[in-house]
Amino acid sequence: DTGVSQDPRHKITKRGQNVTFRCDPISEHNRLYWYRQTLGQGPEFLTYFQNEAQLEKSRLLSDRFSAERPKGSFSTLEIQRTEQGDSAMYLCASSLGNAGELFFGEGSRLTVL
Amino acid sequence: AQSVTQLDSQVPVFEEAPVELRCNYSSSVSVYLFWYVQYPNQGLQLLLKYLSGSTLVKGINGFEAEFNKSQTSFHWRKPSVHISDTAEYFCAVSDRGDSWGKFQFGAGTQVVVTP
């Protein structure tokens, strides 16, 4: 399968723990996006990359959230000191350039106890 | 700032009946408009996009959406639904230019098709 893959698909953690999600985009796609989706809501934009450059991070929800794409391929989204309000689906998408269709992964569901 | 309003949170519909999903947006600049579908435990899939040109955009399975600039709407329609169309549908808007991919999504409309 050559689509966008995300790992893990599900993560259950205790409040205060750190979690990291990984996204592998479609191989030739240079743009990568992170979204968050809470129950009953549409996805909410968090941040995006063009190659390894993070073009915007002002929408990251707090300084506990950070994302990297060190070599312009896969990306990680880390949440430090998780809170119950962080429970959500974290979606990754990729596109070819700034006009290509966004392809979404199946998401990583986080449950914070 | 942009906002997207999907006027119906859930739409029950009988198989082979028509359905329309309503989407209104607000933006101070010209925008691109999209409809996505999400099946349970799956990622979002693009159904339609309006970038420019004809205001009536047609999809591959008989559905279409119409952009109305004066009413700032992008309603989605399908003349005859199938059980397999049961899913959540999202309308999204994006500024033109380098903001490609920074979508503002609506809250979604759950379509439930029954026999």
mmCIF file of C-alpha atoms in Angstrom:
data_model
loop_
_atom_site.group_PDB
_atom_site.id
_atom_site.type_symbol
_atom_site.label_atom_id
_atom_site.label_comp_id
_atom_site.label_asym_id
_atom_site.label_seq_id
_atom_site.Cartn_x
_atom_site.Cartn_y
_atom_site.Cartn_z
ATOM 1 C CA ASP A 1 0.000 0.000 0.000
ATOM 2 C CA THR A 2 1.477 3.335 -0.990
ATOM 3 C CA GLY A 3 -0.891 5.647 0.850
ATOM 4 C CA VAL A 4 -0.243 7.758 3.934
ATOM 5 C CA SER A 5 0.452 5.559 6.920
ATOM 6 C CA GLN A 6 0.241 6.484 10.573
ATOM 7 C CA ASP A 7 1.531 4.688 13.619
ATOM 8 C CA PRO A 8 0.288 3.747 16.110
ATOM 9 C CA ARG A 9 -3.359 3.537 15.141
ATOM 10 C CA HIS A 10 -4.409 3.595 18.757
ATOM 11 C CA LYS A 11 -2.631 4.834 21.841
ATOM 12 C CA ILE A 12 -3.910 4.747 25.404
ATOM 13 C CA THR A 13 -1.853 6.638 27.926
ATOM 14 C CA LYS A 14 -2.080 8.065 31.397
ATOM 15 C CA ARG A 15 -2.297 11.758 32.019
ATOM 16 C CA GLY A 16 1.136 13.333 32.244
ATOM 17 C CA GLN A 17 2.864 10.897 29.914
ATOM 18 C CA ASN A 18 4.469 11.868 26.613
ATOM 19 C CA VAL A 19 3.283 10.368 23.330
ATOM 20 C CA THR A 20 4.677 10.433 19.821
ATOM 21 C CA PHE A 21 2.887 9.722 16.578
ATOM 22 C CA ARG A 22 4.566 8.963 13.299
ATOM 23 C CA CYS A 23 3.369 9.721 9.793
ATOM 24 C CA ASP A 24 4.835 8.350 6.591
ATOM 25 C CA PRO A 25 3.562 10.341 3.618
ATOM 26 C CA ILE A 26 3.246 9.200 0.029
ATOM 27 C CA SER A 27 6.845 8.973 -1.093
ATOM 28 C CA GLU A 28 7.014 11.774 -3.652
ATOM 29 C CA HIS A 29 4.870 14.214 -1.659
ATOM 30 C CA ASN A 30 6.790 17.197 -0.360
ATOM 31 C CA ARG A 31 4.027 18.679 1.799
ATOM 32 C CA LEU A 32 2.843 17.070 5.002
ATOM 33 C CA TYR A 33 0.040 18.224 7.282
ATOM 34 C CA TRP A 34 -1.149 17.404 10.785
ATOM 35 C CA TYR A 35 -4.760 17.774 11.868
ATOM 36 C CA ARG A 36 -6.657 16.928 15.028
ATOM 37 C CA GLN A 37 -10.224 15.655 15.060
ATOM 38 C CA THR A 38 -12.311 15.474 18.197
ATOM 39 C CA LEU A 39 -15.575 13.620 18.497
ATOM 40 C CA GLY A 40 -18.376 15.260 16.562
ATOM 41 C CA GLN A 41 -16.116 17.869 14.983
ATOM 42 C CA GLY A 42 -14.328 18.343 11.727
ATOM 43 C CA PRO A 43 -10.544 18.123 11.525
ATOM 44 C CA GLU A 44 -8.640 21.094 12.919
ATOM 45 C CA PHE A 45 -5.407 22.186 11.262
ATOM 46 C CA LEU A 46 -2.314 22.022 13.480
ATOM 47 C CA THR A 47 0.831 22.453 11.391
ATOM 48 C CA TYR A 48 2.417 21.677 8.051
ATOM 49 C CA PHE A 49 5.748 21.120 6.367
ATOM 50 C CA GLN A 50 7.195 21.656 2.967
ATOM 51 C CA ASN A 51 10.062 19.208 2.770
ATOM 52 C CA GLU A 52 11.786 19.580 6.145
ATOM 53 C CA ALA A 53 10.700 23.186 6.713
ATOM 54 C CA GLN A 54 7.838 23.756 9.117
ATOM 55 C CA LEU A 55 5.811 26.487 7.439
ATOM 56 C CA GLU A 56 3.457 27.220 10.279
ATOM 57 C CA LYS A 57 3.228 26.101 13.853
ATOM 58 C CA SER A 58 1.138 28.838 15.377
ATOM 59 C CA ARG A 59 -1.889 26.584 15.290
ATOM 60 C CA LEU A 60 -0.312 23.943 17.473
ATOM 61 C CA LEU A 61 -2.570 23.825 20.483
ATOM 62 C CA SER A 62 0.001 24.594 23.147
ATOM 63 C CA ASP A 63 3.734 24.444 23.728
ATOM 64 C CA ARG A 64 3.261 20.822 24.757
ATOM 65 C CA PHE A 65 2.753 20.005 21.075
ATOM 66 C CA SER A 66 5.663 19.805 18.664
ATOM 67 C CA ALA A 67 6.219 18.332 15.246
ATOM 68 C CA GLU A 68 9.278 17.502 13.198
ATOM 69 C CA ARG A 69 10.095 16.299 9.740
ATOM 70 C CA PRO A 70 13.869 16.002 9.965
ATOM 71 C CA LYS A 71 14.730 14.676 6.529
ATOM 72 C CA GLY A 72 11.685 15.786 4.616
ATOM 73 C CA SER A 73 10.215 12.315 4.621
ATOM 74 C CA PHE A 74 8.356 10.974 7.675
ATOM 75 C CA SER A 75 7.111 13.273 10.402
ATOM 76 C CA THR A 76 6.496 12.933 14.114
ATOM 77 C CA LEU A 77 4.004 14.721 16.316
ATOM 78 C CA GLU A 78 4.837 14.716 20.011
ATOM 79 C CA ILE A 79 2.569 15.661 22.856
ATOM 80 C CA GLN A 80 4.256 16.168 26.194
ATOM 81 C CA ARG A 81 2.545 15.918 29.575
ATOM 82 C CA THR A 82 -0.690 14.711 28.052
ATOM 83 C CA GLU A 83 -4.008 15.916 29.404
ATOM 84 C CA GLN A 84 -7.440 14.348 29.084
ATOM 85 C CA GLY A 85 -8.409 17.093 26.658
ATOM 86 C CA ASP A 86 -5.759 15.823 24.254
ATOM 87 C CA SER A 87 -7.873 12.720 23.590
ATOM 88 C CA ALA A 88 -8.648 12.885 19.876
ATOM 89 C CA MET A 89 -7.843 11.468 16.473
ATOM 90 C CA TYR A 90 -4.629 12.875 15.010
ATOM 91 C CA LEU A 91 -4.675 12.888 11.235
ATOM 92 C CA CYS A 92 -1.789 13.239 8.853
ATOM 93 C CA ALA A 93 -2.069 14.171 5.186
ATOM 94 C CA SER A 94 0.355 14.765 2.366
ATOM 95 C CA SER A 95 0.260 16.472 -1.003
ATOM 96 C CA LEU A 96 2.470 17.114 -3.987
ATOM 97 C CA GLY A 97 3.219 20.798 -3.953
ATOM 98 C CA ASN A 98 0.827 23.580 -3.072
ATOM 99 C CA ALA A 99 -1.887 22.551 -5.485
ATOM 100 C CA GLY A 100 -2.021 18.778 -5.229
ATOM 101 C CA GLU A 101 -4.802 16.786 -3.636
ATOM 102 C CA LEU A 102 -4.375 16.057 0.059
ATOM 103 C CA PHE A 103 -4.295 12.358 0.861
ATOM 104 C CA PHE A 104 -5.171 11.554 4.463
ATOM 105 C CA GLY A 105 -3.987 8.675 6.585
ATOM 106 C CA GLU A 106 -6.358 6.669 8.743
ATOM 107 C CA GLY A 107 -5.331 8.555 11.841
ATOM 108 C CA SER A 108 -3.881 7.828 15.258
ATOM 109 C CA ARG A 109 -6.445 7.752 18.024
ATOM 110 C CA LEU A 110 -5.221 8.969 21.405
ATOM 111 C CA THR A 111 -7.018 8.223 24.646
ATOM 112 C CA VAL A 112 -5.689 9.907 27.769
ATOM 113 C CA LEU A 113 -6.894 8.375 31.022
ATOM 114 C CA ALA B 1 -10.622 34.382 9.539
ATOM 115 C CA GLN B 2 -12.589 31.673 7.827
ATOM 116 C CA SER B 3 -15.488 29.652 9.131
ATOM 117 C CA VAL B 4 -17.515 26.805 7.692
ATOM 118 C CA THR B 5 -21.044 25.916 8.738
ATOM 119 C CA GLN B 6 -22.662 22.639 7.850
ATOM 120 C CA LEU B 7 -26.275 23.214 8.569
ATOM 121 C CA ASP B 8 -27.273 19.628 9.313
ATOM 122 C CA SER B 9 -25.446 17.410 11.760
ATOM 123 C CA GLN B 10 -27.309 14.307 10.615
ATOM 124 C CA VAL B 11 -29.361 13.532 7.532
ATOM 125 C CA PRO B 12 -31.417 10.320 7.417
ATOM 126 C CA VAL B 13 -32.370 9.287 3.905
ATOM 127 C CA PHE B 14 -33.944 6.271 2.246
ATOM 128 C CA GLU B 15 -32.040 4.305 -0.345
ATOM 129 C CA GLU B 16 -32.470 5.651 -3.891
ATOM 130 C CA ALA B 17 -33.788 8.970 -2.583
ATOM 131 C CA PRO B 18 -31.985 12.238 -3.300
ATOM 132 C CA VAL B 19 -29.930 14.039 -0.682
ATOM 133 C CA GLU B 20 -28.515 17.533 -0.343
ATOM 134 C CA LEU B 21 -25.908 18.536 2.215
ATOM 135 C CA ARG B 22 -25.631 22.223 2.915
ATOM 136 C CA CYS B 23 -22.425 24.125 3.478
ATOM 137 C CA ASN B 24 -21.960 27.843 4.042
ATOM 138 C CA TYR B 25 -18.655 29.577 4.572
ATOM 139 C CA SER B 26 -17.364 32.980 5.469
ATOM 140 C CA SER B 27 -14.064 34.395 4.331
ATOM 141 C CA SER B 28 -12.633 37.792 3.545
ATOM 142 C CA VAL B 29 -10.648 36.465 0.604
ATOM 143 C CA SER B 30 -11.193 34.212 -2.379
ATOM 144 C CA VAL B 31 -11.207 30.579 -1.426
ATOM 145 C CA TYR B 32 -11.012 27.041 -2.633
ATOM 146 C CA LEU B 33 -13.847 24.732 -1.559
ATOM 147 C CA PHE B 34 -13.911 21.005 -0.954
ATOM 148 C CA TRP B 35 -16.122 18.119 0.051
ATOM 149 C CA TYR B 36 -14.586 15.132 1.834
ATOM 150 C CA VAL B 37 -16.125 11.844 2.966
ATOM 151 C CA GLN B 38 -15.049 9.796 5.964
ATOM 152 C CA TYR B 39 -16.100 6.177 6.416
ATOM 153 C CA PRO B 40 -15.831 4.623 9.884
ATOM 154 C CA ASN B 41 -12.243 4.107 11.012
ATOM 155 C CA GLN B 42 -10.873 5.494 7.773
ATOM 156 C CA GLY B 43 -9.189 8.678 6.684
ATOM 157 C CA LEU B 44 -10.846 11.442 4.724
ATOM 158 C CA GLN B 45 -11.293 11.025 0.990
ATOM 159 C CA LEU B 46 -11.737 13.905 -1.421
ATOM 160 C CA LEU B 47 -15.063 13.929 -3.249
ATOM 161 C CA LEU B 48 -15.091 17.282 -5.007
ATOM 162 C CA LYS B 49 -13.168 20.488 -5.212
ATOM 163 C CA TYR B 50 -13.911 23.941 -6.552
ATOM 164 C CA LEU B 51 -10.836 25.908 -7.533
ATOM 165 C CA SER B 52 -12.135 28.120 -10.329
ATOM 166 C CA GLY B 53 -14.228 28.024 -13.479
ATOM 167 C CA SER B 54 -17.644 26.405 -13.647
ATOM 168 C CA THR B 55 -19.554 26.761 -10.431
ATOM 169 C CA LEU B 56 -21.104 23.296 -10.851
ATOM 170 C CA VAL B 57 -18.594 20.605 -9.979
ATOM 171 C CA LYS B 58 -19.415 17.003 -10.803
ATOM 172 C CA GLY B 59 -18.066 13.879 -9.125
ATOM 173 C CA ILE B 60 -17.608 10.380 -10.459
ATOM 174 C CA ASN B 61 -20.543 8.632 -8.813
ATOM 175 C CA GLY B 62 -23.388 10.929 -9.800
ATOM 176 C CA PHE B 63 -22.921 13.566 -7.136
ATOM 177 C CA GLU B 64 -22.232 17.244 -7.653
ATOM 178 C CA ALA B 65 -21.717 20.446 -5.732
ATOM 179 C CA GLU B 66 -22.511 24.004 -6.659
ATOM 180 C CA PHE B 67 -20.538 27.061 -5.632
ATOM 181 C CA ASN B 68 -22.642 30.151 -5.069
ATOM 182 C CA LYS B 69 -20.454 33.153 -4.408
ATOM 183 C CA SER B 70 -23.263 35.552 -3.533
ATOM 184 C CA GLN B 71 -24.655 33.159 -0.947
ATOM 185 C CA THR B 72 -21.208 31.910 0.077
ATOM 186 C CA SER B 73 -22.407 28.351 -0.200
ATOM 187 C CA PHE B 74 -21.112 25.071 -1.606
ATOM 188 C CA HIS B 75 -23.971 22.591 -1.295
ATOM 189 C CA TRP B 76 -23.488 18.931 -2.208
ATOM 190 C CA ARG B 77 -26.152 16.846 -3.900
ATOM 191 C CA LYS B 78 -26.678 13.288 -4.987
ATOM 192 C CA PRO B 79 -29.831 12.346 -6.915
ATOM 193 C CA SER B 80 -29.990 8.737 -5.675
ATOM 194 C CA VAL B 81 -28.148 7.372 -2.646
ATOM 195 C CA HIS B 82 -27.032 3.842 -1.846
ATOM 196 C CA ILE B 83 -26.513 2.106 1.458
ATOM 197 C CA SER B 84 -22.780 2.449 0.850
ATOM 198 C CA ASP B 85 -23.103 6.245 0.964
ATOM 199 C CA THR B 86 -23.612 6.039 4.718
ATOM 200 C CA ALA B 87 -20.691 8.068 6.046
ATOM 201 C CA GLU B 88 -19.727 11.451 7.438
ATOM 202 C CA TYR B 89 -19.309 14.275 4.966
ATOM 203 C CA PHE B 90 -17.174 17.347 5.555
ATOM 204 C CA CYS B 91 -17.106 20.645 3.754
ATOM 205 C CA ALA B 92 -13.794 22.515 3.834
ATOM 206 C CA VAL B 93 -12.421 25.859 2.704
ATOM 207 C CA SER B 94 -8.876 26.995 2.042
ATOM 208 C CA ASP B 95 -7.405 30.374 1.185
ATOM 209 C CA ARG B 96 -5.821 30.619 -2.211
ATOM 210 C CA GLY B 97 -2.061 30.693 -2.582
ATOM 211 C CA ASP B 98 0.538 29.352 -0.219
ATOM 212 C CA SER B 99 -2.059 28.408 2.371
ATOM 213 C CA TRP B 100 -2.943 25.329 0.329
ATOM 214 C CA GLY B 101 -3.736 22.482 2.662
ATOM 215 C CA LYS B 102 -4.583 24.668 5.660
ATOM 216 C CA PHE B 103 -8.206 23.709 5.535
ATOM 217 C CA GLN B 104 -10.989 24.967 7.734
ATOM 218 C CA PHE B 105 -13.459 22.094 8.033
ATOM 219 C CA GLY B 106 -17.098 22.165 8.980
ATOM 220 C CA ALA B 107 -18.349 20.003 11.829
ATOM 221 C CA GLY B 108 -19.567 17.352 9.419
ATOM 222 C CA THR B 109 -22.893 15.875 8.354
ATOM 223 C CA GLN B 110 -23.615 12.245 9.136
ATOM 224 C CA VAL B 111 -25.591 10.662 6.301
ATOM 225 C CA VAL B 112 -27.494 7.542 7.274
ATOM 226 C CA VAL B 113 -29.025 5.620 4.377
ATOM 227 C CA THR B 114 -31.690 3.048 5.195
ATOM 228 C CA PRO B 115 -33.409 0.540 2.899
#
